[in-house]
XYZ file of C-alpha atoms in Angstrom:
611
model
C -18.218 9.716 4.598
C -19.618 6.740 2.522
C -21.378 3.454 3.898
C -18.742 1.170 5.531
C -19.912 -2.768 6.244
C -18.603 -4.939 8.616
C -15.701 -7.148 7.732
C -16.012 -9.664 10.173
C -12.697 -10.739 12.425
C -12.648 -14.436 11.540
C -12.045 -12.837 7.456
C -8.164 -13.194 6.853
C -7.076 -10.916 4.297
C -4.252 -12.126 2.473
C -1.626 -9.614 2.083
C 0.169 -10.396 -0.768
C -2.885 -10.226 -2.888
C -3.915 -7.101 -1.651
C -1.110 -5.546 -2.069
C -1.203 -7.381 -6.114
C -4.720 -5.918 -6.017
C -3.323 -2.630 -4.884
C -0.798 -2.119 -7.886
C -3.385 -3.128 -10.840
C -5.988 -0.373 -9.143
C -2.902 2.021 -8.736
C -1.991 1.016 -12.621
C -4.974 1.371 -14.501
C -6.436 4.526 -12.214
C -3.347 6.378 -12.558
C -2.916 7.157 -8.990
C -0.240 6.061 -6.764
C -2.311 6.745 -3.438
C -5.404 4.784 -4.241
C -5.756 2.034 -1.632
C -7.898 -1.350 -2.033
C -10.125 -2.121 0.475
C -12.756 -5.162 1.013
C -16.342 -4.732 1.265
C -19.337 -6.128 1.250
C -19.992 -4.343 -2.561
C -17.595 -3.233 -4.730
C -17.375 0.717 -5.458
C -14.834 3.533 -6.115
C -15.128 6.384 -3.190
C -12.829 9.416 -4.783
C -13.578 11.040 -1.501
C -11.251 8.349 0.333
C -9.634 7.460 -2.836
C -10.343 3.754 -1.809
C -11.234 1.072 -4.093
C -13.738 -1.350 -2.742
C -13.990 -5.059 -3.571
C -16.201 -7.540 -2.919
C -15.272 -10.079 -0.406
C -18.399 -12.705 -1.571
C -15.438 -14.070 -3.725
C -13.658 -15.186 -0.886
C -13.325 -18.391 -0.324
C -13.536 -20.097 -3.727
C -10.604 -21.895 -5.909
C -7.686 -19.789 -6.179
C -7.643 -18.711 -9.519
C -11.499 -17.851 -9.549
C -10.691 -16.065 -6.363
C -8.411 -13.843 -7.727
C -9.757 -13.777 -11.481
C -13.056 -12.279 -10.166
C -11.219 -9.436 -7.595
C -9.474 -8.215 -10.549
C -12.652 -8.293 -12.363
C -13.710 -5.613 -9.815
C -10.709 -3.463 -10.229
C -11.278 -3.346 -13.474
C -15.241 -2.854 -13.395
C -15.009 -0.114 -9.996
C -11.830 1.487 -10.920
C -11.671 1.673 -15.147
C -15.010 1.922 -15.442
C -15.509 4.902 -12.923
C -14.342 7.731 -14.977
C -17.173 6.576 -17.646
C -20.337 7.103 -15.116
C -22.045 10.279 -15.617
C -23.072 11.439 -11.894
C -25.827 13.595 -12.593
C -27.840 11.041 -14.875
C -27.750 8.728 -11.690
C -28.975 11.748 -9.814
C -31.735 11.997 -12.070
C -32.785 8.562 -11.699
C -32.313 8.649 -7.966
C -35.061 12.052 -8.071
C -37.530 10.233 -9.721
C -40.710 9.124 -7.391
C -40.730 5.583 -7.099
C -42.028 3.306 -4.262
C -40.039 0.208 -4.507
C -36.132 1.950 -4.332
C -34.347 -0.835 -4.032
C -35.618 -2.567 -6.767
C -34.548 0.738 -8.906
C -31.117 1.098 -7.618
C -30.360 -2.476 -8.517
C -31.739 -2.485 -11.629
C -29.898 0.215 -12.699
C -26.751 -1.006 -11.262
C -27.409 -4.310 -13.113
C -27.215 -2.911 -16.383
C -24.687 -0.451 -15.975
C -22.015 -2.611 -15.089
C -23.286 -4.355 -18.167
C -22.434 -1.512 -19.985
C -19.331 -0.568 -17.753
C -18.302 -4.100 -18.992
C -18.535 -4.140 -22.210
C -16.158 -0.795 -22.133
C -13.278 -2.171 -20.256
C -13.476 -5.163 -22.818
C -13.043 -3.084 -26.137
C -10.084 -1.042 -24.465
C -8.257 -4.017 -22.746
C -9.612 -7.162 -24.363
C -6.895 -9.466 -22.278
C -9.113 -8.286 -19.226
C -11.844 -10.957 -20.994
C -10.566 -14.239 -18.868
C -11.406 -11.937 -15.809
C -14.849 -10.931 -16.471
C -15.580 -14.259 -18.349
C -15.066 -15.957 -14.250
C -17.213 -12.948 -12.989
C -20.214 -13.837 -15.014
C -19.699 -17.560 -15.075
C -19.590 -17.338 -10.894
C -22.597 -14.602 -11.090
C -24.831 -17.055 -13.032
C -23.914 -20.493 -10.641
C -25.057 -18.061 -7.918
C -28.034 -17.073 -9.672
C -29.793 -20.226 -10.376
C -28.984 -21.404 -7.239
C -30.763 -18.576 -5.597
C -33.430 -18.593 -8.311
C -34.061 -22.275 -7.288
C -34.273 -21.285 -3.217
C -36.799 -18.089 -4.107
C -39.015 -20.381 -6.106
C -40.231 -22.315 -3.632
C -40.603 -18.967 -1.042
C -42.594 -16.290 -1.329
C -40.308 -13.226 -2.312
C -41.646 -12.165 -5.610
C -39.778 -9.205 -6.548
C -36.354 -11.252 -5.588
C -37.344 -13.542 -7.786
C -38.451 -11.346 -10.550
C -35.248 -9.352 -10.289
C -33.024 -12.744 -10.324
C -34.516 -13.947 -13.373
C -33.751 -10.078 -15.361
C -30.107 -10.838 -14.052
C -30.082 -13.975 -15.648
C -31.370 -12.754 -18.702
C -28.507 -10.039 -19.140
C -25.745 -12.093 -17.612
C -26.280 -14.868 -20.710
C -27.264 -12.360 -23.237
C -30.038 -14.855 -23.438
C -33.057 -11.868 -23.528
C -35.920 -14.014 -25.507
C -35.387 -16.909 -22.840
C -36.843 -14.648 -20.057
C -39.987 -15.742 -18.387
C -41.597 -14.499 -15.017
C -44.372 -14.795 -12.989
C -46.389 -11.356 -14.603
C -47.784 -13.614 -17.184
C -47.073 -13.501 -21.008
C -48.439 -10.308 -21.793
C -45.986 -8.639 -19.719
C -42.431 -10.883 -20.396
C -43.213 -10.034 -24.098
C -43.124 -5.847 -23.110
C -40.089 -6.169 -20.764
C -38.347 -8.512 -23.390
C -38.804 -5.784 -25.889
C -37.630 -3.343 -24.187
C -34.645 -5.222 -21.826
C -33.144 -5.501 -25.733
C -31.934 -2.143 -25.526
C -29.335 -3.617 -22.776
C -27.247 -3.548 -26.280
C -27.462 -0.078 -27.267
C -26.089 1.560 -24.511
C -24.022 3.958 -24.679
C -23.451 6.249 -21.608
C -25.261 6.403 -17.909
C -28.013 8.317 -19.732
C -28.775 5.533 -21.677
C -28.988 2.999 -18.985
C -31.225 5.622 -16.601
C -33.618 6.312 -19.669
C -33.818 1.950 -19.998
C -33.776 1.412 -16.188
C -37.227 4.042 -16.023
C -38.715 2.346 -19.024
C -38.503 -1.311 -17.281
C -39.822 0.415 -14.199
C -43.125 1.902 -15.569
C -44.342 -1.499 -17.037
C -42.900 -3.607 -13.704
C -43.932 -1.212 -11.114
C -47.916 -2.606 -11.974
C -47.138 -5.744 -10.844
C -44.694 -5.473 -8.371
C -46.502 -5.136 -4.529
C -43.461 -5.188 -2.420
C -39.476 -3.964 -2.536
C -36.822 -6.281 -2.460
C -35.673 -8.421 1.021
C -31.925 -9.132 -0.362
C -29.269 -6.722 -1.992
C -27.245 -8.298 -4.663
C -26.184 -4.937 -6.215
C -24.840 -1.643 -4.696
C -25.637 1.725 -5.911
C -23.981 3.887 -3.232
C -26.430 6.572 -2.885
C -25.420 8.241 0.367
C -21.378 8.853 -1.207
C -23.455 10.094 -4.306
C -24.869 12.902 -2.071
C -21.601 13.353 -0.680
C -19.617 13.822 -3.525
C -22.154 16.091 -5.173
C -22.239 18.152 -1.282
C -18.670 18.245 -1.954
C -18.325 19.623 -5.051
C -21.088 22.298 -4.354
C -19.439 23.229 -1.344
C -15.773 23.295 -3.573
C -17.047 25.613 -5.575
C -18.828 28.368 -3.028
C -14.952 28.302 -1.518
C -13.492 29.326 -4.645
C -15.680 31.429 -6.187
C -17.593 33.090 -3.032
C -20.740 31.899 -4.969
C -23.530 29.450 -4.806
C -22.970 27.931 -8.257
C -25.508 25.060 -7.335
C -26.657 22.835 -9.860
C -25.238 24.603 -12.502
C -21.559 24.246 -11.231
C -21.953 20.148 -11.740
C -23.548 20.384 -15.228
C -20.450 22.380 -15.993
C -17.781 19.878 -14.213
C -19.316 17.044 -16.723
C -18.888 18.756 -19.564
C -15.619 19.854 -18.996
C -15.077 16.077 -17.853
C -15.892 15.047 -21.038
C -13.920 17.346 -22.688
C -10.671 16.405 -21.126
C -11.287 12.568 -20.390
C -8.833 10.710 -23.114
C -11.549 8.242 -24.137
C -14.562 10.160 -25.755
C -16.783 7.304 -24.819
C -17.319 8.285 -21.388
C -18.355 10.695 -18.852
C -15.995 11.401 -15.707
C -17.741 10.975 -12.600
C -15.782 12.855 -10.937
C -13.347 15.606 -12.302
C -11.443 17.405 -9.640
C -12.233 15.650 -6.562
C -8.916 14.318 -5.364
C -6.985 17.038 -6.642
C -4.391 18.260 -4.757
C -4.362 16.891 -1.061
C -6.585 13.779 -0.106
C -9.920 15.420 0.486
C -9.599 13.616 4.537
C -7.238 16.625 4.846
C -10.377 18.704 4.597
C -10.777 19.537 8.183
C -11.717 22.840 10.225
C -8.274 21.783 12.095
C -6.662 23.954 9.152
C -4.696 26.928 9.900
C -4.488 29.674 7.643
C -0.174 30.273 5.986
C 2.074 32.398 7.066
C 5.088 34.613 5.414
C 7.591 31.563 7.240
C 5.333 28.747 5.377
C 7.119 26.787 2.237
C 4.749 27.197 -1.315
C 3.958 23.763 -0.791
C 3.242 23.658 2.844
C 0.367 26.484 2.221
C -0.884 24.255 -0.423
C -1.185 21.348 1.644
C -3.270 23.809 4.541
C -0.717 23.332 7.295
C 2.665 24.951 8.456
C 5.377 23.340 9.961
C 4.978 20.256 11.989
C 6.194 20.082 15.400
C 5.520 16.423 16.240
C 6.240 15.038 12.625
C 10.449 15.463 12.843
C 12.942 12.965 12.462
C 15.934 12.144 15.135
C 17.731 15.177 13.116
C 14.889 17.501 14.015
C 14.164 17.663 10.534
C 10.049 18.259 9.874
C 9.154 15.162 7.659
C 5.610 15.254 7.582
C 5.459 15.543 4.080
C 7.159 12.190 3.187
C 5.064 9.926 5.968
C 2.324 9.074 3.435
C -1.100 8.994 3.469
C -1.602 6.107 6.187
C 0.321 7.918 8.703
C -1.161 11.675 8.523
C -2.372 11.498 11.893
C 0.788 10.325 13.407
C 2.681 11.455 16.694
C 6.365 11.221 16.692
C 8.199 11.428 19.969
C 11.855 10.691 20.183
C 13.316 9.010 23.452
C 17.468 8.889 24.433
C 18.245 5.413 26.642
C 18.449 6.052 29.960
C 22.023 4.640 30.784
C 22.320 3.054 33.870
C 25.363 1.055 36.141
C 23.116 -2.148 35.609
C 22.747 -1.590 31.485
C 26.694 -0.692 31.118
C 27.345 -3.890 33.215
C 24.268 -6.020 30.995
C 25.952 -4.436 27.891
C 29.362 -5.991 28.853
C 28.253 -9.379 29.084
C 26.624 -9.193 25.869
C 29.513 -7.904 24.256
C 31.994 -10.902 25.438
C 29.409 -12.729 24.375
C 30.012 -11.715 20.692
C 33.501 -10.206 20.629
C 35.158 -13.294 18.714
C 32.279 -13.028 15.925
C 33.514 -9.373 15.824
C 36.822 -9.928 15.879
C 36.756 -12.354 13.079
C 34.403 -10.305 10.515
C 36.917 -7.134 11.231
C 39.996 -8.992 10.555
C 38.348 -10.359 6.580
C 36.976 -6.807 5.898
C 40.339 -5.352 6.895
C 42.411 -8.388 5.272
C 39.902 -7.336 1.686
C 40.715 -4.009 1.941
C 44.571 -4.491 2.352
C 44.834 -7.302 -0.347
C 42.833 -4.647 -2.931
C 45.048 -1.894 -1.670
C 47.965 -3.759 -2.248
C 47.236 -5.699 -5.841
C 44.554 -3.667 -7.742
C 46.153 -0.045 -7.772
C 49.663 -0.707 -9.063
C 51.952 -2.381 -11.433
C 49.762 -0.414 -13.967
C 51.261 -0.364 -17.585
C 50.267 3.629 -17.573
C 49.541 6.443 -15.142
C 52.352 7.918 -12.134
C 55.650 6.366 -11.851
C 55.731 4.205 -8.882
C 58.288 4.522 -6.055
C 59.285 0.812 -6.430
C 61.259 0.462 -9.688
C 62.494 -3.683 -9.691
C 59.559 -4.274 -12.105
C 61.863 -1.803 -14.977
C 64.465 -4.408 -14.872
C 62.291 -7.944 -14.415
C 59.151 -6.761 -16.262
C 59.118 -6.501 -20.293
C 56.406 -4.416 -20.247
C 57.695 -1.897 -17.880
C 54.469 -2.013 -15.223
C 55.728 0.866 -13.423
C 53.056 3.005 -13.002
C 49.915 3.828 -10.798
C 46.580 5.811 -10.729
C 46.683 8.260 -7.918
C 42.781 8.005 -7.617
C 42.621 4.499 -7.105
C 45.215 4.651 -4.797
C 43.533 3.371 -1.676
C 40.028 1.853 -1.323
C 37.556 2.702 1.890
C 34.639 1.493 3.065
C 32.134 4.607 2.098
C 28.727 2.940 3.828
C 26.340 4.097 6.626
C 24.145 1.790 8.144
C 20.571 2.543 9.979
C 19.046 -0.660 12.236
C 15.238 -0.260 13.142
C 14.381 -2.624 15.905
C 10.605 -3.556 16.069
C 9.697 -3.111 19.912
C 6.419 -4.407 19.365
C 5.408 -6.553 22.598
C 5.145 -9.762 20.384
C 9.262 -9.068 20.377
C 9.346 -10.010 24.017
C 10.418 -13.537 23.996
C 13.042 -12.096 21.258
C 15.057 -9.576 22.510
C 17.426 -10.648 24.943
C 18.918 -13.061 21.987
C 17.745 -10.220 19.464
C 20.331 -7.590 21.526
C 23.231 -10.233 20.697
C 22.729 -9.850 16.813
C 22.615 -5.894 17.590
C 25.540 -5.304 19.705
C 27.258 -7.608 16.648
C 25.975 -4.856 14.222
C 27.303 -2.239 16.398
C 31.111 -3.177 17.548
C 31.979 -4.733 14.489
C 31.124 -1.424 12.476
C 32.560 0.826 15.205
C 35.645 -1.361 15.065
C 35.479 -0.335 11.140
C 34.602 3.233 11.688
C 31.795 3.309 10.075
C 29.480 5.435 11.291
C 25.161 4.136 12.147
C 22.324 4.315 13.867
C 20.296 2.232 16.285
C 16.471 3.080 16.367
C 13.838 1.006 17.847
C 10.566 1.943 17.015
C 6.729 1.232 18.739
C 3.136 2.745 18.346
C 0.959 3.436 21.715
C -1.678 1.586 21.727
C -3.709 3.110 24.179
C -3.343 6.613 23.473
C -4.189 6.048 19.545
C -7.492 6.766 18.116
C -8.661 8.045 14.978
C -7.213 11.795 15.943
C -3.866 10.670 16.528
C -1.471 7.833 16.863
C 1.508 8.224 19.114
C 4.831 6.844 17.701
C 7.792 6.782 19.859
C 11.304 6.385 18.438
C 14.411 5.104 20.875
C 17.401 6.466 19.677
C 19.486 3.543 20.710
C 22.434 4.979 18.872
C 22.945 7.973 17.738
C 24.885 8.699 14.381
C 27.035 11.076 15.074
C 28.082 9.246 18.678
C 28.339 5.773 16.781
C 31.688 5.541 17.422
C 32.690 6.889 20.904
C 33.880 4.374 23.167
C 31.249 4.907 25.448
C 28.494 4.191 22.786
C 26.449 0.773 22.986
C 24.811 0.144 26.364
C 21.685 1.671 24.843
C 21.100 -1.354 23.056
C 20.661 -2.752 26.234
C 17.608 -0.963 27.448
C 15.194 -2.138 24.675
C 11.902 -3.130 25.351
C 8.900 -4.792 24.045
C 6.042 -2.042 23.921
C 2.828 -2.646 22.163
C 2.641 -1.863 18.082
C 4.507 -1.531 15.068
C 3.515 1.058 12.351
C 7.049 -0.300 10.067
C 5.700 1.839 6.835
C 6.128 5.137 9.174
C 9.482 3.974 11.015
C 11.052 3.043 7.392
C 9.860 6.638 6.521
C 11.235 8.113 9.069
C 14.623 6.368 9.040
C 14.836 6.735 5.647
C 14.580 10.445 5.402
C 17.525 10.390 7.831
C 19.977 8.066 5.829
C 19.133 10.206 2.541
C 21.190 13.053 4.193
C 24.165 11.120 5.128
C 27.114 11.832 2.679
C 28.572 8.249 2.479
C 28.021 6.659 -0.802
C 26.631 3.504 0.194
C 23.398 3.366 2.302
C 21.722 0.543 4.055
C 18.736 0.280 6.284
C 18.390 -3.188 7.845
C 14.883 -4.036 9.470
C 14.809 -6.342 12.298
C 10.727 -7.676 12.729
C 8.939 -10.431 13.781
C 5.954 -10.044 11.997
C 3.313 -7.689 9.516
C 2.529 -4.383 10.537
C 0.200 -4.130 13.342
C -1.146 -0.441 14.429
C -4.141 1.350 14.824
C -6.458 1.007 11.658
C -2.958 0.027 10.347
C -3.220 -4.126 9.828
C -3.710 -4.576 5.640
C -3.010 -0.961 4.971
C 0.116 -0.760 6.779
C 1.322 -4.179 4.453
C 0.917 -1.764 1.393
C 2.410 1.651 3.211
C 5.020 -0.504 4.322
C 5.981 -2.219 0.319
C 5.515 1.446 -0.660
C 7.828 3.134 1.658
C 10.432 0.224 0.471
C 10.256 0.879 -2.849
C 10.576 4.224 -2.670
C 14.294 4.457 -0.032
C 15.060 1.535 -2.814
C 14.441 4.146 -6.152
C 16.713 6.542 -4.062
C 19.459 4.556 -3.677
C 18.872 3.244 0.089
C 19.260 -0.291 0.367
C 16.238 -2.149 2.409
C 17.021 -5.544 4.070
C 14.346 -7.075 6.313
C 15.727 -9.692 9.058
C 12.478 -11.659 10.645
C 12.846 -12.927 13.751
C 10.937 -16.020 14.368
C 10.837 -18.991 17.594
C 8.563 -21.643 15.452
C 8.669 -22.484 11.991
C 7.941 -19.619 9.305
C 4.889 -20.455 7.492
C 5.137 -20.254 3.549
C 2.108 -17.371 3.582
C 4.159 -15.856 6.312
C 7.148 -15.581 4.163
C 5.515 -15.003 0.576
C 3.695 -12.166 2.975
C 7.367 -10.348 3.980
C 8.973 -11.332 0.877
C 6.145 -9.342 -1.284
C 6.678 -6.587 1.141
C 10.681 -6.341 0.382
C 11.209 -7.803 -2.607
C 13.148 -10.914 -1.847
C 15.452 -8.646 -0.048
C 14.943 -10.644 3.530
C 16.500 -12.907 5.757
C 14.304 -15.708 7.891
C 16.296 -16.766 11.670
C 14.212 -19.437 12.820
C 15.403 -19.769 16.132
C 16.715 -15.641 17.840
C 19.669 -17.714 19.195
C 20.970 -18.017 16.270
C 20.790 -14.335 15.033
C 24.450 -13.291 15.628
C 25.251 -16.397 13.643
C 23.360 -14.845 10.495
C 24.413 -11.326 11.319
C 27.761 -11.847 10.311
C 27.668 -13.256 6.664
C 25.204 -10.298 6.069
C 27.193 -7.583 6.845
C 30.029 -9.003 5.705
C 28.175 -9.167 2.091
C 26.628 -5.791 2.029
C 30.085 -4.378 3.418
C 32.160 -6.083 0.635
C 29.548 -4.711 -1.489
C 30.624 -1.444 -0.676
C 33.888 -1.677 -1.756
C 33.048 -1.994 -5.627
């Protein structure tokens, strides 16, 4: 819908900044399904609800790095709501030969203005754009230096404006035009300091142009600005075309005079002029499809609102339609849910595996049992007040007559449920036959315990995804309410590696399961060897992935990721999962030893559950 650029393969984007990136744009634009994205240019796009910034900071000393990427949150996402869309239109109708030239002129000194803004509301923001301008003006006089000795006038011409609003240093400027002209354009360039809306800045942008556009003979080669004309013409198509739906008329240019007044009306800050009022209102405007169906009497309120019905390949292992808690990443999803095929050769493999592990098992069962016994024993009685006790020798030995007990604390149980998602990616290959040990742990020592869980293992299809539809399949290894027949278990045996992992969807999914068990603990262990990986899914799926965390965590569910790993864990690899969980992960360097960290972990989380 807007112009994309290419972000070439060798460009690593670091996921634990994007995802720091993602939470400032998500904070100061008050919108928890804004995404960051990088670009060549930074930009807001309401229609994708993606903010855009620039990777040309890439690449430079940390702190600059990220100093100047916040400066474009800031700049693209606070400033936004104060450009007034159909002053740019204006401009953009006015006959003039050398359009580039326009476009980032005007861009030049409206983020000048947009600047200066975001500065009198959030004056801390200062160190940010303070590296923006100092790293703008290194570049400039390098470049100015390089189109000196070429022969790309208006470059050059435009280079030297920039450098005359980037130091504030207006009576400085000198071009080539002669000093007849510099004398006109310095007159009039100090207006850069009485601007006040995107009026302002058109009206000074067309008064620069009719004194340079005498002397300039050709348009710019480079872009060092971007005024994104094309998602201009598609937000204002938009809007038109918003309005003919509602009101069965062609409100035209009237209808978007209207929308920035009453944007100015109801923006907080009286400064500014919304670009955009109602665009992302309601469902993301992607939803906007001719796949819609129309409602019917059987459709929820909110499922009418959102322009679809029920969901037949959106439901959980339950058969519960959850295709309103997947998120915006994983709208076009597939789900399809798979039982193990149980075989004489996987009962047999399962058996093996199972010796294998059976004194580890043994050994957790017997402290968890011994815990429970000792608290059963010596917490609940000899209680000064409450029932009389059976067992009367403490009248006659005990001054204080601790006699009694509390009926409700009588006995304590282990009230948890556990849910393990297995990544079944095919970079888990080398992993899983030592991977099923640390499973089959999971699963006899809690079915020893009676506590009931699940076993999922979870993969996208690679080759059947596109940008229609991704198909996610779900093994139900082990199926909650069969968690503790003795026949449950060889399923675990018949994992294997597939091609992707979507983890933001699977934590969804699993997730929306545990919230309707009734046991009062909950805990969701994730077994991975890596980031996300899916179809248009790579620094995307980092953020759906922290965000579908965070939320199971707000609602109680407890979110552990194990990662699985046959080399050393880098330190980016590990700040990268640890951002994504919140410190709430375990590293195994070396699968073998997997049943060996199993253990301590559920015996911590299932001690937990007894307090």
């Amino acid at each position: 819908m807007s112009e994309k650029f290419i972000l070439f393969n060798d460009e690593k984007i670091d996921a634990s900044q994007l995802m720091m990136l993602t939470d400032l744009a998500q904070l100061i634009m008050e919108d928890n399904e804004v995404k960051v994205n990088f670009q060549k240019f930074g930009y807001y796009d309401p229609l994708e609800k993606s903010l855009n910034v620039s990777f040309k900071w890439k690449h430079r000393a940390d702190q600059d790095e990220l100093y100047a990427l916040k400066s474009d949150c800031l700049l693209y996402g606070m400033g936004y709501p104060y450009i007034e869309q159909s002053a740019v239109h204006d401009l953009l109708e006015e006959e003039f030969e050398y359009t580039k030239f326009r476009n980032q002129l005007f861009m030049l000194l409206e983020e000048y203005r947009l600047q200066k803004i975001i500065l009198d509301f959030r004056p801390a923001a200062a160190k940010y754009f303070e590296t923006r301008i100092r790293l703008k003006v290194q570049q400039n006089t390098s470049q100015i230096k390089v189109y000196e000795t070429k022969k790309m006038p208006t470059d050059l011409l435009f280079l030297k404006i920039e450098r005359a609003v980037l130091t504030e240093n207006i009576l400085d400027l000198g071009t080539e035009a002669g000093d007849d002209v510099d004398a006109v354009i310095r007159q009039r360039l100090t207006g850069l300091f009485d601007l006040d809306s995107t009026r302002d800045t058109v009206d000074l942008t067309l008064s620069l142009l009719f004194v340079l556009e005498t002397i300039l003979t050709e348009d710019m080669l480079n872009d060092y600005y971007y005024l994104p004309v094309k998602l201009l013409k598609d937000i204002r198509r938009f809007k038109e075309t918003k309005s003919t739906d509602i009101t069965g008329e062609d409100k035209g240019a009237d209808s978007i005079e209207t929308e920035d007044v009453m944007a100015k009306n109801s923006h907080t800050s009286s400064s500014g002029s919304y670009m955009e009022t109602e665009i992302t209102e309601g469902q993301n405007s992607k939803a906007d499809s001719g796949n819609s169906r129309a409602g019917d009497t059987s459709d929820e309120p909110d499922e009418i609102m959102a322009g679809r019905g029920k969901s037949e390949n959106k439901r959980d292992g339950d058969g519960v339609d959850i295709a309103e808690e997947l998120g915006s990443e994983n709208k076009d999803v597939r789900i399809e849910w798979r039982k193990p095929d149980i075989t004489t050769r996987s009962k047999q493999n399962y058996a093996l595996i199972q010796q294998a592990v059976m004194n580890e098992v043994k050994k957790l069962t017997h402290i968890i049992q011994k815990t429970i016994a000792h608290q059963n024993e010596h917490a609940r009685r000899q209680l000064a007040m409450g029932r009389l006790d059976r067992k009367l020798v403490n009248w006659f030995i005990d001054d204080q007559k601790r006699v009694f007990y509390k009926e409700d604390q009588q006995s304590k149980e282990l009230d948890a449920t556990f849910s393990l998602l297995v990544d079944a990616s095919y970079s888990m290959e080398d992993k899983l036959e030592e991977t099923k040990k640390g499973i089959v742990l999971f699963h006899e020592t809690l079915k020893k315990l009676m506590i009931r869980h699940e076993v999922i293992a979870f993969n996208e299809d690679t080759f059947s995804s596109d940008k229609h539809g991704q198909l996610n399949i779900f093994d139900y290894l082990i199926d909650y309410q069969q968690s503790l027949s003795p026949g449950s278990g060889p399923g675990i045996e018949t994992i294997a590696a597939q091609d992707d992992n979507r983890d933001g969807l699977a934590i969804r999914v699993a997730g929306e399961m545990l919230k309707r068990r009734n046991e009062q603990q909950k805990f969701l262990i994730v077994f991975s060897d890596g980031e996300p990986s899916a179809f248009e899914y790579e620094s995307n799926g980092i953020i759906d992935t922290h965000e579908a965390v965070l939320k199971l965590r707000r609602e109680g569910i407890f979110v552990i990721n194990v990662f699985l790993s046959q080399t050393q864990i880098s330190e980016s690899v590990e700040n990268t999962i640890k951002n994504i969980y919140n410190d709430y992960c375990v590293f195994v360097e070396g699968v073998e030893n997997l049943p060996y960290v199993i253990s301590p972990l559920l015996k911590k989380l299932l001690l937990q559950s007894l307090h």
